[in-house]
Amino acid sequence: QVQLVESGGGLVQPGGSLRLSCAASGSIFKINYMGWYRQDPGKQRELVADMRSDSIINYADFVKGRFTISRDNAKNTVSLQMNSLKPEDTAVYYCTYRDYRDGRWGYNYWGQGTQVTVSS
């Protein structure tokens, strides 16, 4: 089992910045992805960014150039620096973790979610 604890989020004006952080604990395997998804009510959860343990990064097109993902493998943490925020970035943001074990990628573990609201 893996537990994810998120911090950060809140209310920010358009053009502002926020930083989300997530710490993983439990049965952590060396090869893994950690990252962030977001979800608006009535919509599907969508990838924002994730980062593999060997530093391969995926960004959704809608955040390229604005958001930066980083991680500390020694501490099993992942962060998301969000700049130039827009009202359409408003959503619940979820930390996620999945790892490679027994020859295959496992399913995603999820944090409890943190609300990000971009509004004037």
Short mmCIF file of N, CA and C in Angstrom, two decimals:
data_model
loop_
_atom_site.label_atom_id
_atom_site.label_comp_id
_atom_site.label_asym_id
_atom_site.label_seq_id
_atom_site.Cartn_x
_atom_site.Cartn_y
_atom_site.Cartn_z
N GLN A 1 0.83 -1.19 0.00
CA GLN A 1 0.00 0.00 0.00
C GLN A 1 0.87 1.25 0.00
N VAL A 2 0.35 2.30 -0.63
CA VAL A 2 1.05 3.59 -0.68
C VAL A 2 0.07 4.66 -0.23
N GLN A 3 0.55 5.55 0.62
CA GLN A 3 -0.26 6.68 1.08
C GLN A 3 0.33 7.97 0.51
N LEU A 4 -0.56 8.86 0.10
CA LEU A 4 -0.15 10.14 -0.49
C LEU A 4 -0.80 11.26 0.32
N VAL A 5 0.02 12.21 0.74
CA VAL A 5 -0.47 13.36 1.50
C VAL A 5 -0.11 14.62 0.74
N GLU A 6 -1.12 15.39 0.39
CA GLU A 6 -0.94 16.60 -0.40
C GLU A 6 -0.99 17.84 0.49
N SER A 7 -0.35 18.89 0.01
CA SER A 7 -0.45 20.19 0.66
C SER A 7 -0.37 21.26 -0.41
N GLY A 8 -0.80 22.45 -0.05
CA GLY A 8 -0.84 23.55 -1.00
C GLY A 8 -2.26 23.74 -1.51
N GLY A 9 -2.41 24.44 -2.59
CA GLY A 9 -3.74 24.74 -3.09
C GLY A 9 -4.30 25.98 -2.42
N GLY A 10 -5.52 26.35 -2.84
CA GLY A 10 -6.17 27.52 -2.26
C GLY A 10 -6.73 28.42 -3.33
N LEU A 11 -6.95 29.67 -2.94
CA LEU A 11 -7.54 30.67 -3.82
C LEU A 11 -6.46 31.64 -4.29
N VAL A 12 -6.42 31.91 -5.58
CA VAL A 12 -5.43 32.82 -6.13
C VAL A 12 -6.07 33.61 -7.27
N GLN A 13 -5.59 34.81 -7.49
CA GLN A 13 -6.11 35.63 -8.58
C GLN A 13 -5.52 35.18 -9.91
N PRO A 14 -6.22 35.46 -11.01
CA PRO A 14 -5.65 35.14 -12.33
C PRO A 14 -4.28 35.78 -12.50
N GLY A 15 -3.36 35.00 -13.06
CA GLY A 15 -1.99 35.45 -13.22
C GLY A 15 -1.10 35.13 -12.04
N GLY A 16 -1.68 34.66 -10.95
CA GLY A 16 -0.92 34.35 -9.76
C GLY A 16 -0.28 32.98 -9.80
N SER A 17 0.33 32.61 -8.68
CA SER A 17 1.06 31.34 -8.59
C SER A 17 0.64 30.57 -7.34
N LEU A 18 0.77 29.27 -7.43
CA LEU A 18 0.57 28.37 -6.30
C LEU A 18 1.54 27.21 -6.45
N ARG A 19 1.83 26.58 -5.32
CA ARG A 19 2.70 25.40 -5.33
C ARG A 19 2.01 24.28 -4.58
N LEU A 20 1.90 23.14 -5.23
CA LEU A 20 1.36 21.93 -4.61
C LEU A 20 2.50 20.98 -4.29
N SER A 21 2.37 20.30 -3.17
CA SER A 21 3.36 19.30 -2.78
C SER A 21 2.66 18.03 -2.35
N CYS A 22 3.36 16.92 -2.52
CA CYS A 22 2.80 15.62 -2.17
C CYS A 22 3.92 14.71 -1.67
N ALA A 23 3.65 14.03 -0.57
CA ALA A 23 4.62 13.09 -0.01
C ALA A 23 4.03 11.69 -0.03
N ALA A 24 4.81 10.74 -0.53
CA ALA A 24 4.38 9.35 -0.58
C ALA A 24 5.06 8.55 0.52
N SER A 25 4.33 7.61 1.08
CA SER A 25 4.90 6.72 2.09
C SER A 25 4.31 5.33 1.91
N GLY A 26 4.98 4.36 2.53
CA GLY A 26 4.50 2.99 2.41
C GLY A 26 5.43 2.16 1.56
N SER A 27 4.86 1.31 0.72
CA SER A 27 5.63 0.39 -0.11
C SER A 27 6.03 1.06 -1.42
N ILE A 28 7.12 1.83 -1.35
CA ILE A 28 7.60 2.59 -2.50
C ILE A 28 8.62 1.76 -3.27
N PHE A 29 8.37 1.58 -4.58
CA PHE A 29 9.32 0.89 -5.42
C PHE A 29 10.18 1.88 -6.18
N LYS A 30 11.37 1.42 -6.56
CA LYS A 30 12.37 2.31 -7.14
C LYS A 30 11.91 2.94 -8.45
N ILE A 31 11.29 2.15 -9.33
CA ILE A 31 10.82 2.65 -10.62
C ILE A 31 9.36 3.04 -10.46
N ASN A 32 9.09 4.33 -10.58
CA ASN A 32 7.72 4.78 -10.35
C ASN A 32 7.45 6.10 -11.04
N TYR A 33 6.18 6.40 -11.19
CA TYR A 33 5.72 7.71 -11.62
C TYR A 33 5.06 8.38 -10.42
N MET A 34 5.33 9.67 -10.29
CA MET A 34 4.55 10.51 -9.38
C MET A 34 4.10 11.72 -10.17
N GLY A 35 2.92 12.20 -9.89
CA GLY A 35 2.45 13.34 -10.66
C GLY A 35 1.13 13.89 -10.16
N TRP A 36 0.49 14.65 -11.05
CA TRP A 36 -0.73 15.36 -10.70
C TRP A 36 -1.77 15.23 -11.80
N TYR A 37 -2.99 14.98 -11.37
CA TYR A 37 -4.17 15.03 -12.24
C TYR A 37 -5.09 16.10 -11.66
N ARG A 38 -6.06 16.50 -12.44
CA ARG A 38 -7.07 17.43 -11.92
C ARG A 38 -8.44 17.03 -12.44
N GLN A 39 -9.44 17.49 -11.72
CA GLN A 39 -10.81 17.13 -12.09
C GLN A 39 -11.77 18.25 -11.71
N ASP A 40 -12.57 18.64 -12.70
CA ASP A 40 -13.67 19.56 -12.48
C ASP A 40 -14.94 18.74 -12.28
N PRO A 41 -15.90 19.26 -11.54
CA PRO A 41 -17.16 18.52 -11.38
C PRO A 41 -17.79 18.23 -12.74
N GLY A 42 -18.20 17.01 -12.94
CA GLY A 42 -18.86 16.63 -14.18
C GLY A 42 -17.92 16.32 -15.32
N LYS A 43 -16.61 16.41 -15.05
CA LYS A 43 -15.63 16.12 -16.10
C LYS A 43 -14.74 14.96 -15.68
N GLN A 44 -14.04 14.39 -16.67
CA GLN A 44 -13.11 13.31 -16.35
C GLN A 44 -11.84 13.86 -15.73
N ARG A 45 -11.24 13.05 -14.92
CA ARG A 45 -9.94 13.41 -14.35
C ARG A 45 -8.91 13.41 -15.49
N GLU A 46 -8.08 14.45 -15.51
CA GLU A 46 -7.11 14.58 -16.60
C GLU A 46 -5.71 14.79 -16.06
N LEU A 47 -4.75 14.29 -16.82
CA LEU A 47 -3.34 14.45 -16.46
C LEU A 47 -2.93 15.91 -16.56
N VAL A 48 -2.23 16.38 -15.53
CA VAL A 48 -1.59 17.69 -15.58
C VAL A 48 -0.11 17.52 -15.90
N ALA A 49 0.56 16.74 -15.09
CA ALA A 49 1.98 16.44 -15.32
C ALA A 49 2.38 15.26 -14.47
N ASP A 50 3.29 14.46 -14.98
CA ASP A 50 3.88 13.42 -14.13
C ASP A 50 5.36 13.27 -14.46
N MET A 51 6.04 12.63 -13.56
CA MET A 51 7.49 12.53 -13.67
C MET A 51 7.93 11.16 -13.19
N ARG A 52 8.68 10.44 -14.05
CA ARG A 52 9.15 9.14 -13.66
C ARG A 52 10.37 9.27 -12.77
N SER A 53 10.69 8.24 -12.08
CA SER A 53 11.80 8.28 -11.12
C SER A 53 13.14 8.54 -11.80
N ASP A 54 13.23 8.29 -13.12
CA ASP A 54 14.47 8.60 -13.86
C ASP A 54 14.35 9.93 -14.57
N SER A 55 13.40 10.77 -14.15
CA SER A 55 13.24 12.16 -14.57
C SER A 55 12.54 12.36 -15.91
N ILE A 56 11.97 11.34 -16.51
CA ILE A 56 11.14 11.54 -17.70
C ILE A 56 9.86 12.24 -17.29
N ILE A 57 9.53 13.32 -18.00
CA ILE A 57 8.40 14.16 -17.63
C ILE A 57 7.36 14.20 -18.76
N ASN A 58 6.09 14.19 -18.35
CA ASN A 58 4.98 14.42 -19.27
C ASN A 58 4.19 15.62 -18.78
N TYR A 59 3.90 16.54 -19.68
CA TYR A 59 3.05 17.68 -19.37
C TYR A 59 1.84 17.66 -20.30
N ALA A 60 0.69 18.03 -19.75
CA ALA A 60 -0.45 18.28 -20.63
C ALA A 60 -0.18 19.54 -21.42
N ASP A 61 -0.69 19.59 -22.64
CA ASP A 61 -0.43 20.76 -23.49
C ASP A 61 -0.91 22.05 -22.84
N PHE A 62 -1.99 21.97 -22.07
CA PHE A 62 -2.56 23.19 -21.54
C PHE A 62 -1.75 23.80 -20.39
N VAL A 63 -0.71 23.12 -19.92
CA VAL A 63 0.10 23.70 -18.84
C VAL A 63 1.55 23.94 -19.26
N LYS A 64 1.90 23.56 -20.47
CA LYS A 64 3.29 23.72 -20.89
C LYS A 64 3.69 25.19 -20.86
N GLY A 65 4.84 25.45 -20.25
CA GLY A 65 5.34 26.80 -20.13
C GLY A 65 4.82 27.54 -18.91
N ARG A 66 3.85 26.97 -18.22
CA ARG A 66 3.28 27.64 -17.04
C ARG A 66 3.54 26.84 -15.76
N PHE A 67 3.45 25.53 -15.84
CA PHE A 67 3.62 24.67 -14.67
C PHE A 67 4.94 23.93 -14.77
N THR A 68 5.54 23.67 -13.61
CA THR A 68 6.78 22.90 -13.55
C THR A 68 6.66 21.83 -12.48
N ILE A 69 6.92 20.60 -12.87
CA ILE A 69 6.90 19.50 -11.91
C ILE A 69 8.32 19.17 -11.48
N SER A 70 8.47 18.80 -10.23
CA SER A 70 9.78 18.40 -9.73
C SER A 70 9.57 17.33 -8.66
N ARG A 71 10.62 16.58 -8.38
CA ARG A 71 10.49 15.56 -7.35
C ARG A 71 11.81 15.34 -6.65
N ASP A 72 11.71 14.77 -5.46
CA ASP A 72 12.87 14.40 -4.67
C ASP A 72 12.73 12.91 -4.39
N ASN A 73 13.50 12.10 -5.10
CA ASN A 73 13.37 10.65 -4.97
C ASN A 73 13.77 10.18 -3.58
N ALA A 74 14.72 10.83 -2.97
CA ALA A 74 15.16 10.42 -1.64
C ALA A 74 14.06 10.60 -0.61
N LYS A 75 13.22 11.61 -0.82
CA LYS A 75 12.15 11.91 0.15
C LYS A 75 10.79 11.42 -0.34
N ASN A 76 10.75 10.88 -1.56
CA ASN A 76 9.48 10.42 -2.16
C ASN A 76 8.44 11.53 -2.20
N THR A 77 8.87 12.68 -2.66
CA THR A 77 7.96 13.81 -2.78
C THR A 77 7.91 14.31 -4.22
N VAL A 78 6.80 14.93 -4.56
CA VAL A 78 6.64 15.56 -5.87
C VAL A 78 5.96 16.90 -5.65
N SER A 79 6.38 17.89 -6.43
CA SER A 79 5.80 19.22 -6.32
C SER A 79 5.38 19.72 -7.69
N LEU A 80 4.43 20.63 -7.66
CA LEU A 80 3.95 21.25 -8.90
C LEU A 80 3.91 22.76 -8.68
N GLN A 81 4.80 23.47 -9.35
CA GLN A 81 4.80 24.93 -9.31
C GLN A 81 3.91 25.42 -10.43
N MET A 82 2.88 26.15 -10.07
CA MET A 82 1.90 26.62 -11.05
C MET A 82 1.98 28.14 -11.14
N ASN A 83 2.37 28.62 -12.30
CA ASN A 83 2.47 30.06 -12.55
C ASN A 83 1.47 30.48 -13.62
N SER A 84 1.23 31.78 -13.71
CA SER A 84 0.32 32.32 -14.72
C SER A 84 -1.01 31.58 -14.71
N LEU A 85 -1.55 31.41 -13.53
CA LEU A 85 -2.79 30.64 -13.40
C LEU A 85 -3.96 31.35 -14.07
N LYS A 86 -4.85 30.52 -14.62
CA LYS A 86 -6.03 31.01 -15.33
C LYS A 86 -7.28 30.48 -14.63
N PRO A 87 -8.41 31.15 -14.81
CA PRO A 87 -9.64 30.64 -14.20
C PRO A 87 -9.96 29.20 -14.61
N GLU A 88 -9.60 28.83 -15.82
CA GLU A 88 -9.87 27.46 -16.27
C GLU A 88 -8.97 26.42 -15.61
N ASP A 89 -7.98 26.86 -14.83
CA ASP A 89 -7.18 25.92 -14.05
C ASP A 89 -7.88 25.52 -12.75
N THR A 90 -8.99 26.15 -12.46
CA THR A 90 -9.74 25.82 -11.25
C THR A 90 -10.21 24.37 -11.31
N ALA A 91 -9.86 23.61 -10.28
CA ALA A 91 -10.20 22.19 -10.21
C ALA A 91 -9.70 21.62 -8.89
N VAL A 92 -10.07 20.40 -8.62
CA VAL A 92 -9.44 19.64 -7.55
C VAL A 92 -8.24 18.94 -8.15
N TYR A 93 -7.09 19.11 -7.53
CA TYR A 93 -5.84 18.52 -8.01
C TYR A 93 -5.50 17.32 -7.13
N TYR A 94 -5.18 16.22 -7.81
CA TYR A 94 -4.89 14.96 -7.12
C TYR A 94 -3.45 14.53 -7.38
N CYS A 95 -2.77 14.20 -6.33
CA CYS A 95 -1.45 13.58 -6.46
C CYS A 95 -1.64 12.10 -6.79
N THR A 96 -0.75 11.57 -7.60
CA THR A 96 -0.85 10.17 -7.97
C THR A 96 0.52 9.49 -7.95
N TYR A 97 0.49 8.20 -7.73
CA TYR A 97 1.71 7.37 -7.71
C TYR A 97 1.37 6.03 -8.33
N ARG A 98 2.29 5.53 -9.17
CA ARG A 98 2.19 4.14 -9.61
C ARG A 98 3.60 3.63 -9.86
N ASP A 99 3.79 2.34 -9.68
CA ASP A 99 5.14 1.82 -9.79
C ASP A 99 5.21 0.58 -10.68
N TYR A 100 6.44 0.22 -10.97
CA TYR A 100 6.72 -0.94 -11.83
C TYR A 100 7.24 -2.04 -10.94
N ARG A 101 6.49 -3.10 -10.82
CA ARG A 101 6.88 -4.23 -10.00
C ARG A 101 6.39 -5.52 -10.63
N ASP A 102 7.11 -6.57 -10.42
CA ASP A 102 6.77 -7.89 -10.96
C ASP A 102 6.57 -7.85 -12.47
N GLY A 103 7.35 -7.00 -13.14
CA GLY A 103 7.32 -6.98 -14.60
C GLY A 103 6.22 -6.17 -15.24
N ARG A 104 5.50 -5.36 -14.46
CA ARG A 104 4.43 -4.55 -15.07
C ARG A 104 4.15 -3.32 -14.23
N TRP A 105 3.51 -2.32 -14.88
CA TRP A 105 3.09 -1.14 -14.16
C TRP A 105 1.82 -1.44 -13.39
N GLY A 106 1.79 -0.99 -12.15
CA GLY A 106 0.62 -1.20 -11.32
C GLY A 106 -0.42 -0.11 -11.50
N TYR A 107 -1.46 -0.16 -10.69
CA TYR A 107 -2.52 0.84 -10.79
C TYR A 107 -2.14 2.10 -10.01
N ASN A 108 -2.88 3.18 -10.26
CA ASN A 108 -2.59 4.45 -9.60
C ASN A 108 -3.11 4.49 -8.17
N TYR A 109 -2.29 5.01 -7.31
CA TYR A 109 -2.73 5.42 -5.98
C TYR A 109 -3.04 6.92 -6.06
N TRP A 110 -4.01 7.38 -5.24
CA TRP A 110 -4.45 8.77 -5.30
C TRP A 110 -4.41 9.42 -3.93
N GLY A 111 -4.07 10.70 -3.92
CA GLY A 111 -4.22 11.49 -2.72
C GLY A 111 -5.67 11.90 -2.53
N GLN A 112 -5.91 12.65 -1.47
CA GLN A 112 -7.29 13.04 -1.14
C GLN A 112 -7.79 14.20 -2.01
N GLY A 113 -6.88 14.87 -2.68
CA GLY A 113 -7.25 16.00 -3.53
C GLY A 113 -7.14 17.32 -2.79
N THR A 114 -6.76 18.35 -3.53
CA THR A 114 -6.67 19.69 -2.96
C THR A 114 -7.29 20.67 -3.95
N GLN A 115 -8.09 21.57 -3.45
CA GLN A 115 -8.82 22.51 -4.30
C GLN A 115 -7.92 23.67 -4.71
N VAL A 116 -7.91 23.95 -5.99
CA VAL A 116 -7.27 25.14 -6.54
C VAL A 116 -8.36 25.98 -7.21
N THR A 117 -8.49 27.21 -6.75
CA THR A 117 -9.49 28.12 -7.31
C THR A 117 -8.79 29.37 -7.82
N VAL A 118 -9.00 29.68 -9.09
CA VAL A 118 -8.40 30.87 -9.69
C VAL A 118 -9.53 31.83 -10.03
N SER A 119 -9.59 32.91 -9.28
CA SER A 119 -10.71 33.84 -9.43
C SER A 119 -10.32 35.21 -8.90
N SER A 120 -10.87 36.23 -9.52
CA SER A 120 -10.65 37.59 -9.03
C SER A 120 -11.77 38.00 -8.08
#
